[in-house]
Short mmCIF file of C-alpha atoms in Angstrom, two decimals:
data_model
loop_
_atom_site.label_atom_id
_atom_site.label_comp_id
_atom_site.label_asym_id
_atom_site.label_seq_id
_atom_site.Cartn_x
_atom_site.Cartn_y
_atom_site.Cartn_z
CA MET A 1 89.61 92.01 93.92
CA HIS A 2 87.42 93.89 96.60
CA SER A 3 87.25 90.94 98.96
CA ASN A 4 91.14 90.92 99.61
CA ALA A 5 91.30 94.86 99.18
CA GLY A 6 93.28 94.41 96.07
CA PRO A 7 92.13 97.61 94.02
CA GLY A 8 92.61 99.87 97.01
CA PHE A 9 96.22 98.66 97.44
CA PHE A 10 96.83 99.01 93.70
CA GLU A 11 95.61 102.50 93.76
CA THR A 12 97.96 103.39 96.39
CA LEU A 13 100.64 101.70 94.51
CA GLY A 14 99.82 103.62 91.30
CA ARG A 15 99.81 106.95 92.99
CA ASN A 16 103.23 106.55 94.48
CA THR A 17 104.60 105.15 91.18
CA ASN A 18 103.13 108.08 89.41
CA LYS A 19 105.15 110.52 91.63
CA THR A 20 108.40 109.05 90.65
CA LEU A 21 108.01 108.20 87.15
CA SER A 22 110.91 110.49 86.29
CA GLN A 23 113.01 108.20 88.62
CA GLY A 24 112.17 105.22 86.61
CA SER A 25 109.41 103.90 88.90
CA ARG A 26 107.25 101.22 87.00
CA VAL A 27 104.62 98.73 87.93
CA VAL A 28 104.62 95.16 86.57
CA GLN A 29 101.53 93.04 86.50
CA THR A 30 101.35 89.30 85.80
CA THR A 31 98.20 87.39 85.84
CA ASN A 32 95.94 84.70 84.46
CA ALA A 33 92.68 85.87 82.69
CA TYR A 34 90.26 87.38 85.15
CA ASP A 35 86.66 86.71 86.13
CA PRO A 36 84.72 89.72 85.04
CA ASN A 37 82.44 89.43 88.03
CA GLU A 38 85.21 89.95 90.52
CA ALA A 39 86.14 93.61 89.56
CA SER A 40 90.02 92.70 89.86
CA VAL A 41 92.80 94.69 89.47
CA ALA A 42 93.59 92.73 86.29
CA GLN A 43 90.14 93.68 84.90
CA LEU A 44 90.61 97.35 85.86
CA THR A 45 93.93 97.41 83.88
CA HIS A 46 92.49 95.72 80.99
CA GLU A 47 89.62 98.15 80.69
CA LYS A 48 92.07 101.08 80.76
CA VAL A 49 93.88 99.44 77.76
CA LEU A 50 90.61 99.02 75.80
CA ASN A 51 89.77 102.70 76.69
CA GLY A 52 93.23 103.63 74.91
CA ASN A 53 95.44 104.52 77.94
CA PRO A 54 98.83 105.09 76.18
CA LEU A 55 100.89 104.70 79.41
CA ILE A 56 100.29 100.92 79.70
CA LEU A 57 102.12 98.28 77.77
CA TYR A 58 99.99 95.31 77.40
CA ASP A 59 100.95 91.88 76.19
CA CYS A 60 98.79 88.84 76.14
CA ARG A 61 98.76 85.36 74.51
CA GLU A 62 95.43 83.54 74.83
CA ALA A 63 93.71 80.76 72.82
CA SER A 64 91.09 81.46 70.28
CA PRO A 65 87.67 81.90 72.32
CA GLY A 66 84.99 79.43 72.19
CA ILE A 67 87.04 76.28 71.97
CA ASN A 68 85.12 72.93 72.50
CA LEU A 69 86.62 71.81 75.73
CA LYS A 70 85.66 68.16 74.84
CA ASP A 71 87.53 68.13 71.69
CA PRO A 72 91.21 67.07 72.38
CA ASP A 73 92.50 68.35 69.03
CA ALA A 74 90.77 71.71 69.59
CA VAL A 75 92.04 71.99 73.21
CA ARG A 76 95.63 71.06 72.20
CA ALA A 77 95.73 73.74 69.33
CA GLY A 78 94.37 76.38 71.94
CA LEU A 79 96.92 75.29 74.62
CA VAL A 80 99.69 75.67 71.93
CA GLU A 81 98.26 79.03 71.05
CA ALA A 82 98.25 80.17 74.73
CA TYR A 83 101.64 78.84 75.76
CA GLY A 84 103.41 79.88 72.67
CA ASP A 85 107.26 79.38 73.02
CA SER A 86 106.78 78.01 76.69
CA TRP A 87 108.47 74.70 75.73
CA TRP A 88 108.22 73.45 79.36
CA ALA A 89 104.45 73.57 79.45
CA PRO A 90 103.12 69.85 79.83
CA ILE A 91 100.61 70.24 76.86
CA ASP A 92 99.78 66.44 76.74
CA GLN A 93 98.81 66.49 80.48
CA LEU A 94 96.89 69.67 80.26
CA VAL A 95 94.70 68.23 77.33
CA SER A 96 93.70 65.39 79.62
CA VAL A 97 92.96 67.74 82.51
CA ILE A 98 90.82 69.88 80.34
CA VAL A 99 88.77 67.24 78.42
CA TYR A 100 87.99 65.21 81.42
CA GLY A 101 87.49 68.32 83.71
CA THR A 102 84.16 69.69 85.14
CA ASN A 103 84.87 73.43 85.68
CA PRO A 104 85.07 75.07 82.17
CA ALA A 105 85.18 78.66 83.65
CA HIS A 106 88.45 77.51 85.50
CA ASP A 107 89.83 75.96 82.45
CA TYR A 108 89.43 78.75 80.11
CA ARG A 109 90.78 81.09 82.55
CA PHE A 110 93.78 79.38 83.99
CA TYR A 111 94.80 77.15 80.90
CA LEU A 112 93.74 78.96 77.95
CA ASN A 113 94.03 82.43 79.25
CA ASN A 114 90.44 83.30 78.06
CA ILE A 115 88.46 85.87 80.13
CA ALA A 116 85.45 83.80 81.59
CA GLU A 117 82.90 84.09 84.48
CA SER A 118 82.75 81.60 87.28
CA ALA A 119 80.32 78.67 86.34
CA ASP A 120 78.41 79.17 89.64
CA SER A 121 77.85 82.87 89.21
CA TRP A 122 74.16 83.67 89.63
CA MET A 123 74.38 86.78 87.25
CA SER A 124 76.59 87.53 84.40
CA LYS A 125 78.12 90.92 84.05
CA THR A 126 76.93 91.05 80.43
CA GLU A 127 73.18 90.53 81.46
CA TRP A 128 73.46 92.89 84.44
CA ASP A 129 75.13 95.76 82.60
CA ALA A 130 72.65 95.47 79.60
CA CYS A 131 70.11 96.79 82.21
CA ALA A 132 72.01 99.91 83.02
CA THR A 133 70.77 103.21 81.76
CA ASP A 134 70.79 106.80 82.81
CA ASP A 135 67.52 107.50 81.20
CA ASP A 136 64.52 108.58 83.53
CA PRO A 137 66.21 108.83 86.87
CA ILE A 138 64.20 108.52 90.22
CA ARG A 139 62.55 111.58 91.35
CA PRO A 140 61.02 112.65 94.84
CA GLY A 141 57.24 111.75 94.96
CA ASP A 142 57.85 108.51 92.62
CA GLN A 143 55.81 105.52 93.62
CA ILE A 144 58.34 102.95 95.01
CA ALA A 145 58.70 99.79 96.74
CA LEU A 146 61.43 99.05 99.32
CA GLY A 147 63.50 95.97 100.02
CA PHE A 148 65.68 95.82 103.36
CA ASP A 149 68.27 93.36 104.30
CA GLY A 150 69.92 94.02 107.82
CA SER A 151 72.91 92.64 109.91
CA LEU A 152 74.63 94.14 112.80
CA PHE A 153 78.18 93.22 112.76
CA HIS A 154 79.61 91.16 109.76
CA ASP A 155 77.37 91.22 106.63
CA ALA A 156 76.22 94.46 105.00
CA THR A 157 72.98 96.12 105.85
CA GLY A 158 71.11 97.88 102.95
CA ILE A 159 68.05 99.43 101.54
CA ILE A 160 67.03 99.18 97.86
CA GLY A 161 64.12 100.90 96.13
CA VAL A 162 62.46 100.22 93.00
CA ARG A 163 59.97 102.43 90.91
CA LEU A 164 56.66 100.77 90.51
CA ARG A 165 55.76 102.04 87.11
CA ASP A 166 58.97 100.64 85.37
CA GLY A 167 61.05 98.47 87.70
CA ARG A 168 64.06 100.99 88.13
CA LEU A 169 66.39 100.10 90.91
CA PHE A 170 68.19 102.47 93.08
CA THR A 171 70.25 102.26 96.40
CA ILE A 172 68.79 104.25 99.28
CA GLY A 173 71.44 103.26 101.83
CA VAL A 174 74.15 100.62 102.38
CA TRP A 175 76.40 100.03 105.60
CA GLU A 176 79.23 97.90 105.05
CA LYS A 177 82.12 97.15 107.37
CA PRO A 178 85.21 99.06 106.25
CA GLU A 179 88.22 97.24 105.52
CA GLN A 180 90.22 98.66 108.27
CA ALA A 181 87.54 98.44 110.93
CA GLY A 182 88.08 96.24 113.87
CA PRO A 183 85.97 93.54 115.55
CA GLU A 184 84.04 96.06 117.40
CA TRP A 185 82.49 97.54 114.33
CA GLU A 186 78.67 97.59 114.08
CA VAL A 187 76.12 99.00 111.95
CA ASP A 188 75.01 102.57 112.62
CA VAL A 189 71.33 101.60 113.66
CA LEU A 190 70.34 105.28 113.92
CA ALA A 191 71.64 106.01 110.43
CA VAL A 192 69.55 103.11 109.06
CA GLU A 193 66.55 104.39 111.00
CA ALA A 194 67.10 107.87 109.59
CA ALA A 195 67.42 106.65 105.82
CA VAL A 196 64.04 104.57 106.30
CA GLN A 197 62.37 107.68 107.58
CA GLN A 198 63.76 109.90 104.67
CA ALA A 199 62.84 107.35 102.08
CA PHE A 200 59.20 107.40 103.29
CA ARG A 201 59.15 111.45 103.31
CA THR A 202 60.84 111.55 99.95
CA TYR A 203 59.01 109.08 98.01
CA SER A 204 55.65 107.53 97.72
CA VAL A 205 56.45 104.23 99.43
CA GLU A 206 53.73 101.75 98.49
CA TRP A 207 55.10 98.44 99.94
CA MET A 208 58.26 97.30 101.86
CA TYR A 209 59.69 93.97 102.55
CA ALA A 210 62.25 93.54 105.27
CA ASP A 211 64.07 90.42 106.29
CA PRO A 212 63.51 90.30 110.19
CA PRO A 213 66.56 88.71 111.88
CA HIS A 214 68.28 91.37 114.21
CA TRP A 215 65.70 94.02 113.21
CA GLN A 216 62.21 92.73 114.18
CA GLU A 217 61.71 95.42 116.80
CA ALA A 218 62.58 98.09 114.16
CA ILE A 219 60.47 96.57 111.50
CA GLY A 220 57.56 96.55 113.97
CA ARG A 221 58.16 100.22 114.63
CA TRP A 222 58.18 101.02 111.01
CA ALA A 223 54.95 99.52 110.64
CA LEU A 224 53.43 101.28 113.04
CA ALA A 225 54.90 104.61 111.93
CA TYR A 226 54.26 104.11 108.13
CA GLY A 227 51.45 101.61 108.18
CA ASP A 228 51.01 97.87 108.66
CA ASP A 229 49.59 97.83 105.11
CA LYS A 230 53.02 99.07 103.74
CA VAL A 231 55.79 97.45 105.90
CA PHE A 232 55.83 93.66 105.97
CA GLU A 233 58.34 91.12 107.34
CA TYR A 234 59.82 88.73 104.47
CA TRP A 235 61.81 85.73 105.90
CA THR A 236 64.45 85.09 103.28
CA ASN A 237 65.28 81.65 105.12
CA LYS A 238 62.06 80.17 103.64
CA PRO A 239 63.32 78.44 100.56
CA SER A 240 60.21 77.92 98.43
CA ARG A 241 59.16 81.68 98.75
CA MET A 242 62.76 82.94 98.15
CA VAL A 243 63.44 80.60 95.22
CA ASN A 244 60.34 82.08 93.25
CA ALA A 245 61.35 85.57 94.24
CA ILE A 246 64.98 84.96 92.91
CA GLU A 247 63.73 83.53 89.73
CA ARG A 248 61.41 86.31 88.87
CA PHE A 249 64.18 88.84 89.49
CA ARG A 250 66.39 87.04 87.32
CA THR A 251 63.86 86.74 84.57
CA ALA A 252 63.33 90.50 84.71
CA VAL A 253 67.07 91.04 84.17
CA THR A 254 67.40 88.70 81.28
CA THR A 255 64.29 90.27 79.51
CA LYS A 256 65.26 93.81 80.59
CA ASP A 257 61.90 94.42 82.54
CA LEU A 258 64.17 96.22 85.29
CA SER A 259 66.69 98.79 85.01
CA HIS A 260 69.43 100.41 87.10
CA SER A 261 72.04 103.20 87.05
CA GLY A 262 75.04 100.80 87.01
CA GLU A 263 75.51 102.12 90.86
CA THR A 264 78.88 100.34 92.01
CA LYS A 265 77.96 98.49 95.29
CA LEU A 266 74.72 97.35 93.90
CA THR A 267 76.33 95.80 90.88
CA ARG A 268 79.21 94.43 92.98
CA HIS A 269 76.84 92.73 95.28
CA VAL A 270 74.74 91.22 92.52
CA LEU A 271 77.76 89.83 90.64
CA ASN A 272 79.13 88.45 93.89
CA ALA A 273 76.19 86.20 94.36
CA VAL A 274 76.61 82.43 93.78
CA ALA A 275 73.93 80.18 92.61
CA ARG A 276 73.07 77.32 94.89
CA GLU A 277 70.72 74.65 93.89
CA VAL A 278 68.14 73.32 96.48
CA PRO A 279 65.22 70.72 96.07
CA GLN A 280 62.89 73.85 95.41
CA GLY A 281 65.04 75.55 92.72
CA VAL A 282 67.97 78.06 92.98
CA LEU A 283 69.00 80.25 95.87
CA ILE A 284 71.80 82.73 96.10
CA ARG A 285 74.74 82.80 98.58
CA LYS A 286 78.22 84.22 99.21
CA ASP A 287 80.96 82.20 97.77
CA SER A 288 81.88 80.79 101.10
CA PRO A 289 80.36 81.37 104.73
CA LYS A 290 83.27 83.70 105.88
CA SER A 291 83.70 85.55 102.37
CA LYS A 292 84.16 89.40 102.35
CA ARG A 293 82.25 89.37 98.98
CA LYS A 294 78.94 90.76 100.24
CA ILE A 295 75.66 89.91 98.54
CA ASP A 296 73.24 91.75 100.82
CA LEU A 297 72.16 94.44 98.27
CA ALA A 298 71.40 91.78 95.81
CA VAL A 299 69.03 90.40 98.49
CA CYS A 300 67.49 93.86 98.94
CA ALA A 301 67.07 94.27 95.23
CA ILE A 302 65.01 90.80 95.11
CA LEU A 303 62.81 91.95 98.01
CA ALA A 304 62.18 95.33 96.61
CA PHE A 305 61.17 93.68 93.19
CA GLU A 306 58.97 91.28 94.91
CA ALA A 307 57.38 94.29 96.94
CA ARG A 308 56.87 95.95 93.65
CA ALA A 309 54.94 93.13 92.31
CA ASP A 310 52.68 92.75 95.34
CA ALA A 311 52.08 96.46 95.38
CA ILE A 312 50.90 96.50 91.80
CA ALA A 313 48.92 93.29 92.25
CA ASP A 314 47.06 95.12 95.21
CA GLY A 315 46.26 98.06 92.83
CA ARG A 316 48.69 100.56 94.23
CA LEU A 317 50.49 101.55 90.90
CA THR A 318 47.49 104.05 90.04
CA ARG A 319 47.17 106.31 92.86
CA ARG A 320 43.74 107.29 93.61
CA ARG A 321 43.19 110.96 93.25
CA ARG A 322 40.96 112.80 95.61
CA ARG A 323 37.69 114.16 94.04
CA VAL A 324 37.47 117.97 94.05
CA VAL A 325 33.90 119.09 94.47
CA GLY A 326 33.13 122.72 93.74
CA PHE A 327 30.21 124.67 94.54
CA GLY A 328 28.95 127.79 92.63
#
């Protein structure tokens, strides 16, 4: 998966293999069922098979989908189906492990060989992909809102826009630490500044929410340049406010009240996000503090969607037209 540079390595391996096919070069992959939120090599290969790639020999044994993991007889039948003639598999022990387990996604993937999403994923790939469309693309001059989440060294920095009239999301800029970058790498602040400037020049930006840590001075300058009635700080470390924003965004996805073009990095960040329960509700986070699986664009999208809602509530969806008076 992207967090361990697997797809990049596999792409290089594939190129070298293709160059020497006539000499007998082949690639063999063995794996458990994948989590569709991880964009792993296993998933990419399986999707090529589903698309009819004739150069891949694909063989898979898996249990029938949808087995009740609390039914010992059904679990046993599924294990026998998945393990086939692997006589050494400890079926009896595995039945107990699964029936009394607490991680269904783990059990489906690693014991029954069913493709399953992690139980703590915030957004499913199916839900997110259902909102993807190429219809009615964003155009210069559209009324939009912006969401900004910034870092300087480790996490990604991004700007997401959303059109006011229909909730269509799009990526304005993203700055991620490259895989091969050393510890001295940092975000190109001037590039971020230029992207913000270009966004305000290209679109009719009605509202912008920006998470302040590390960027308070820049946000202050943006407010002076573009209007303190358009650029606002939005502290994402305030659980009560953030919980409500996250819930509104997720509801918009499940009801298809927003759309996106399927852009790769935004999709990856959204699907990387893990749900975390707090007393106020549900927040999102990375799967671990030092994880390379970034979620910053997901945060940007949530802030943008929240900015859109407040812009509409403030009456900015309908631009006031100047009255033209003629004298004859």
